[in-house]
Short mmCIF file of C-alpha atoms in Angstrom, two decimals:
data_model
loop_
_atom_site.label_atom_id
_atom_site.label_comp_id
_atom_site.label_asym_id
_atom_site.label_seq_id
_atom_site.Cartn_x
_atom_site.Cartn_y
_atom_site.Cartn_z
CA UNK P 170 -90.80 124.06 -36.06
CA UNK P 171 -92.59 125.79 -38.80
CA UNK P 172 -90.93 126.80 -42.33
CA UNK P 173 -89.65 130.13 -42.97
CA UNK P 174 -90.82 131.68 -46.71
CA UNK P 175 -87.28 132.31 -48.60
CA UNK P 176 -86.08 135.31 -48.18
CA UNK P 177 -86.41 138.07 -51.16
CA UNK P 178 -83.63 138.74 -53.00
CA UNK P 179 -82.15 142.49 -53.25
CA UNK P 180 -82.45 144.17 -56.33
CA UNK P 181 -79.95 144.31 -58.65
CA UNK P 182 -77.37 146.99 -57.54
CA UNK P 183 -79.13 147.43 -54.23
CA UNK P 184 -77.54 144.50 -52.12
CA UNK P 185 -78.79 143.56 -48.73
CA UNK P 186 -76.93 144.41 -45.80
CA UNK P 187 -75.46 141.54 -43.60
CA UNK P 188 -75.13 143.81 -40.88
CA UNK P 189 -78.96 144.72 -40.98
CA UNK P 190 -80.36 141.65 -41.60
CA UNK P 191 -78.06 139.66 -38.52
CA UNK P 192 -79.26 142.51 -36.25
CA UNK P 193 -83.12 142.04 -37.21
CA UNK P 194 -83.10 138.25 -37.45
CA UNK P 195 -81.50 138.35 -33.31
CA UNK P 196 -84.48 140.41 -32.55
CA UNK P 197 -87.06 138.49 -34.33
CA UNK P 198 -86.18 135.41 -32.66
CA UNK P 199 -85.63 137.30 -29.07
CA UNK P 200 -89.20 138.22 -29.83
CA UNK P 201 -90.34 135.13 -30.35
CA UNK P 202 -89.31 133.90 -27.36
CA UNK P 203 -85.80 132.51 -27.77
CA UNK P 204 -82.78 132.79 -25.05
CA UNK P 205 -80.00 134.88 -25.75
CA UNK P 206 -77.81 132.67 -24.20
CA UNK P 207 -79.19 129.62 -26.09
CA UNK P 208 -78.85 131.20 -29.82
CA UNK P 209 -75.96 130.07 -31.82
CA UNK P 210 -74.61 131.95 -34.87
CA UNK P 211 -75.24 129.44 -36.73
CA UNK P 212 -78.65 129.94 -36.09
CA UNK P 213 -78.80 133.48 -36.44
CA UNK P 214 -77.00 133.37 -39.51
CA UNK P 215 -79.60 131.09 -40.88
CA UNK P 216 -82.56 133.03 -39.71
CA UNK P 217 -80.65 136.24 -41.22
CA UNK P 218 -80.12 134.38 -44.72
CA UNK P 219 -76.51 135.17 -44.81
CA UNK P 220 -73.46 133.02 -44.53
CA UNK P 221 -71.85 132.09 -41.07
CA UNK P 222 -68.66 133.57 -42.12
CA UNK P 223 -70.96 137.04 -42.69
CA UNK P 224 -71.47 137.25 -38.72
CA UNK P 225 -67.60 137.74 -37.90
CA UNK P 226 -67.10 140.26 -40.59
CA UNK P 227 -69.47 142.43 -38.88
CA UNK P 228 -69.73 141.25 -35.06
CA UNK P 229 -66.33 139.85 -32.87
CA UNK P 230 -68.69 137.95 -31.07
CA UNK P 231 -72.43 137.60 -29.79
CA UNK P 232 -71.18 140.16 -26.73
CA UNK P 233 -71.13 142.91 -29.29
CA UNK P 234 -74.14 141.63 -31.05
CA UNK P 235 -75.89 142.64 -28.35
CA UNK P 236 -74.17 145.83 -27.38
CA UNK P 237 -74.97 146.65 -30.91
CA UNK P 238 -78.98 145.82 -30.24
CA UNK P 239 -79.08 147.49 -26.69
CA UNK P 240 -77.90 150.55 -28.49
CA UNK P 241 -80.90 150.67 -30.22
CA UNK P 242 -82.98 150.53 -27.09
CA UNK P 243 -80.87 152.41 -24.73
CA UNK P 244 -79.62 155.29 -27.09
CA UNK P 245 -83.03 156.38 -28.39
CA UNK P 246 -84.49 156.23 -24.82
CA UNK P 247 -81.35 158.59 -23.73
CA UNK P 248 -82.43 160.78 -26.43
CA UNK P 249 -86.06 160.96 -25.99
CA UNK P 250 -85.50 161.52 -22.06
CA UNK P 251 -83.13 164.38 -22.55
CA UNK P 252 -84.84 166.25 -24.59
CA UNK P 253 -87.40 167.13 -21.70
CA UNK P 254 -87.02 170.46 -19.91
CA UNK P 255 -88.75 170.64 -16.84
CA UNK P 256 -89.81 174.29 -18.50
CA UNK P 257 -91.26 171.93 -20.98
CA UNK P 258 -94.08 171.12 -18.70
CA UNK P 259 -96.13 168.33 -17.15
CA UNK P 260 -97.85 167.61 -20.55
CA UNK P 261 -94.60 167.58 -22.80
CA UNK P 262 -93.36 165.37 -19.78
CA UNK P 263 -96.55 163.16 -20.50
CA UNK P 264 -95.27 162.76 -24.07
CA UNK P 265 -92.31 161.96 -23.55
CA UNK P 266 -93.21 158.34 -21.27
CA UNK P 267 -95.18 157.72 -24.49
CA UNK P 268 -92.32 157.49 -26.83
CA UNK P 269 -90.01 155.99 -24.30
CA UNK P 270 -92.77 153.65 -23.76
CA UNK P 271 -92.91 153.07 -27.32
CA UNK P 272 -89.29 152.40 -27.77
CA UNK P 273 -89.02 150.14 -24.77
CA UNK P 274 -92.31 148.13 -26.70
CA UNK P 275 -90.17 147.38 -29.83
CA UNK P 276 -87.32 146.46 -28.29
CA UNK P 277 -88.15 144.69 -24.55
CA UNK P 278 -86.98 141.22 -26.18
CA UNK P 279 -83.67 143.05 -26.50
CA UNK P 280 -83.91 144.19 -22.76
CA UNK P 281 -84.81 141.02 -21.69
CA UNK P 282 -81.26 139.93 -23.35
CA UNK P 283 -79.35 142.68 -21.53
CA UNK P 284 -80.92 141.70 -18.50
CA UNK P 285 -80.00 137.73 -19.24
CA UNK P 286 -75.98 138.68 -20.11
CA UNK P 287 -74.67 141.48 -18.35
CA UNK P 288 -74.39 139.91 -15.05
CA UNK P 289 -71.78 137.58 -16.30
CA UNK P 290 -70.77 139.08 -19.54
CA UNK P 291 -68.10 142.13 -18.98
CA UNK P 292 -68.49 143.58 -22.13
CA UNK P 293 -72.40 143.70 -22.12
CA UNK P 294 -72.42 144.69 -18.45
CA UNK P 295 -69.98 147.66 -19.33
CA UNK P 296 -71.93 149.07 -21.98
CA UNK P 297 -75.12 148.82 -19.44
CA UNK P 298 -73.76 150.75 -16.72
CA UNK P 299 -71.92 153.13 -19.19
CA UNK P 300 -75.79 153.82 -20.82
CA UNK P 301 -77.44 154.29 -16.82
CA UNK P 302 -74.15 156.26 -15.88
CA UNK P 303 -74.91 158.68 -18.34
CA UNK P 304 -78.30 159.09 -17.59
CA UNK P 305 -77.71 159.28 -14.14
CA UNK P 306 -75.40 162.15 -14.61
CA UNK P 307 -77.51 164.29 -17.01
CA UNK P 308 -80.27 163.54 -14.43
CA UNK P 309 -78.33 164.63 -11.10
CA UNK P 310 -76.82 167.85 -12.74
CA UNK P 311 -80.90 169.12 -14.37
CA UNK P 312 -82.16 168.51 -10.57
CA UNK P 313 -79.31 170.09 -9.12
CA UNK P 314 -80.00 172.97 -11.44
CA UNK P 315 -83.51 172.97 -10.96
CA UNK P 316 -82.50 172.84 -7.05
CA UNK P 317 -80.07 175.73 -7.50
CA UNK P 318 -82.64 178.12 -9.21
CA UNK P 319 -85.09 177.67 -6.85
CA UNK P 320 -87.69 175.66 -8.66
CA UNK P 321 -87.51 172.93 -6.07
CA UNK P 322 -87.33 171.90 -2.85
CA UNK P 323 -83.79 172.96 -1.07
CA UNK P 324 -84.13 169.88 1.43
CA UNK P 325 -84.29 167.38 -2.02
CA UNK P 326 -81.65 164.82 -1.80
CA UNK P 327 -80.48 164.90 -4.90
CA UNK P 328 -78.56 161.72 -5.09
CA UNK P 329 -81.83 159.44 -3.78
CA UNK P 330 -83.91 161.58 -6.13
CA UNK P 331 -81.90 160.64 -9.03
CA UNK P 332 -82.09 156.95 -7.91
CA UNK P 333 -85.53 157.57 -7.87
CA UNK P 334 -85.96 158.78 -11.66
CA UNK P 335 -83.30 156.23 -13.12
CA UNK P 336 -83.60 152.89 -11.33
CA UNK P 337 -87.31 153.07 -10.75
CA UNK P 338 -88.35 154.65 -13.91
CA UNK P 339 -86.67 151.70 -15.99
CA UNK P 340 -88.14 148.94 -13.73
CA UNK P 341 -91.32 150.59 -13.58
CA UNK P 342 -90.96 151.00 -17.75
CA UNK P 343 -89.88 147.31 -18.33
CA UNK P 344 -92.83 146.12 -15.86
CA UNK P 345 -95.28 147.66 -17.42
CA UNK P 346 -94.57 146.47 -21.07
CA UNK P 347 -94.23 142.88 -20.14
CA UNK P 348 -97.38 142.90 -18.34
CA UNK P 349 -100.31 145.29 -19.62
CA UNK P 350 -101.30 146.01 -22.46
CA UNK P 351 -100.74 148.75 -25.04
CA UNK P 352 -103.92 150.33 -24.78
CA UNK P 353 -103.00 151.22 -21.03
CA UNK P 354 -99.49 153.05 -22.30
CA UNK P 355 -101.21 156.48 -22.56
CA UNK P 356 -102.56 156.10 -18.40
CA UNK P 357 -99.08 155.15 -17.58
CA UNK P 358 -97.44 157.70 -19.19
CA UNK P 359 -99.64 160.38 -17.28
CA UNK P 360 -98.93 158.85 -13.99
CA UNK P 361 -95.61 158.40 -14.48
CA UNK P 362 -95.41 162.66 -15.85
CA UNK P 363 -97.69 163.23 -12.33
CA UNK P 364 -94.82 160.85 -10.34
CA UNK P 365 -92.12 163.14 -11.87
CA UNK P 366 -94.19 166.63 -12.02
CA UNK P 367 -95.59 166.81 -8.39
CA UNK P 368 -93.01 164.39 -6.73
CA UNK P 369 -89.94 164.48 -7.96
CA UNK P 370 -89.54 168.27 -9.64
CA UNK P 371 -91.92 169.84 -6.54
CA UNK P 372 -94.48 171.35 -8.91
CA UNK P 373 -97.42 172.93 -6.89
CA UNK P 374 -100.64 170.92 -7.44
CA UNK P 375 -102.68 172.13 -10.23
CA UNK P 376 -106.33 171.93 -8.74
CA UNK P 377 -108.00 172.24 -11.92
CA UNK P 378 -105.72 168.78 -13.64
#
């Protein structure tokens, strides 16, 4: 195992935070490749430079260490993603799988962790499904508007459309920043906006895109 350099020191009157530095030493060694399920406190205390006793002031337990981390994935995603008005348009649309993209980028070791806990940890797997139930609901009621209005089709299921947009989006997110690379982000994010534009929302073909 290679040495770390010592960490700096605050300046005087400007102490480090505990808090910050447990979060970003968890996600520095998710990103280099360590198991969630495998990393002790002891550990992450050491790799944060602050005393064991530090972690428990701060965290309960490594459950809402994680919550804590997902939050930062999840809740700027939410954000990004809601912003969008399908008045917005197809190239607003476009920028807005960038950023999620971009997001998901810094923080897949962190998604990789979700993925790893929730399935047996209750308090990790609540805070998942509260994150997609939200986005499944703002989702379902902006199609049913846009279904209401007239902007698309009448015969849409809305329920399977919103499966559609949720589920698949995320997979289809996570799979493609675990396996290409970020030079093809901006292609993906197009085709993804074209997915959602012409599929999903029922826009007429543009024959000059």
């Amino acid at each position: 195992m290679t040495s770390r350099a010592p960490r700096p020191k605050a300046p005087l009157g400007r102490p480090l935070s505990a808090e910050s530095d447990i979060l970003a030493a968890t996600q520095r060694l998710l990103v280099e490749g360590a198991s969630f399920t495998a990393l002790g406190v002891q550990q992450i205390t050491a790799e944060a430079g602050v005393a064991r006793s530090s972690f428990y002031i701060h965290f309960r337990d490594k459950a809402d260490l994680l919550v804590r981390l997902g939050a930062h994935l999840l809740t700027p995603t939410f954000d990004a993603a809601s912003a969008w008005r399908p008045s917005d348009g197809l190239e607003a649309l476009t920028e807005t799988f960038e950023r999620m993209l971009e997001i998901y980028r810094r923080h897949y070791a962190v998604r990789r962790a979700l993925s790893e806990i929730a399935p047996y940890e209750a308090a990790v797997g609540d805070f998942w499904n509260r994150e997609i139930t939200q986005f499944t609901e703002w989702t379902l009621a902006l199609l049913r508007t846009e279904q209401e209005e007239g902007r698309t089709s009448p015969d849409m299921d809305l329920p399977s459309a919103t499966q559609v947009i949720v589920t698949g989006g995320e997979q289809a997110i996570v799979g493609h920043v675990t396996t290409r690379p970020v030079a093809t982000d901006p292609v993906f994010a197009r085709e993804m906006a074209r997915i959602w534009w012409y599929g999903v929302y029922r826009r007429p073909a543009d024959p000059t895109a």
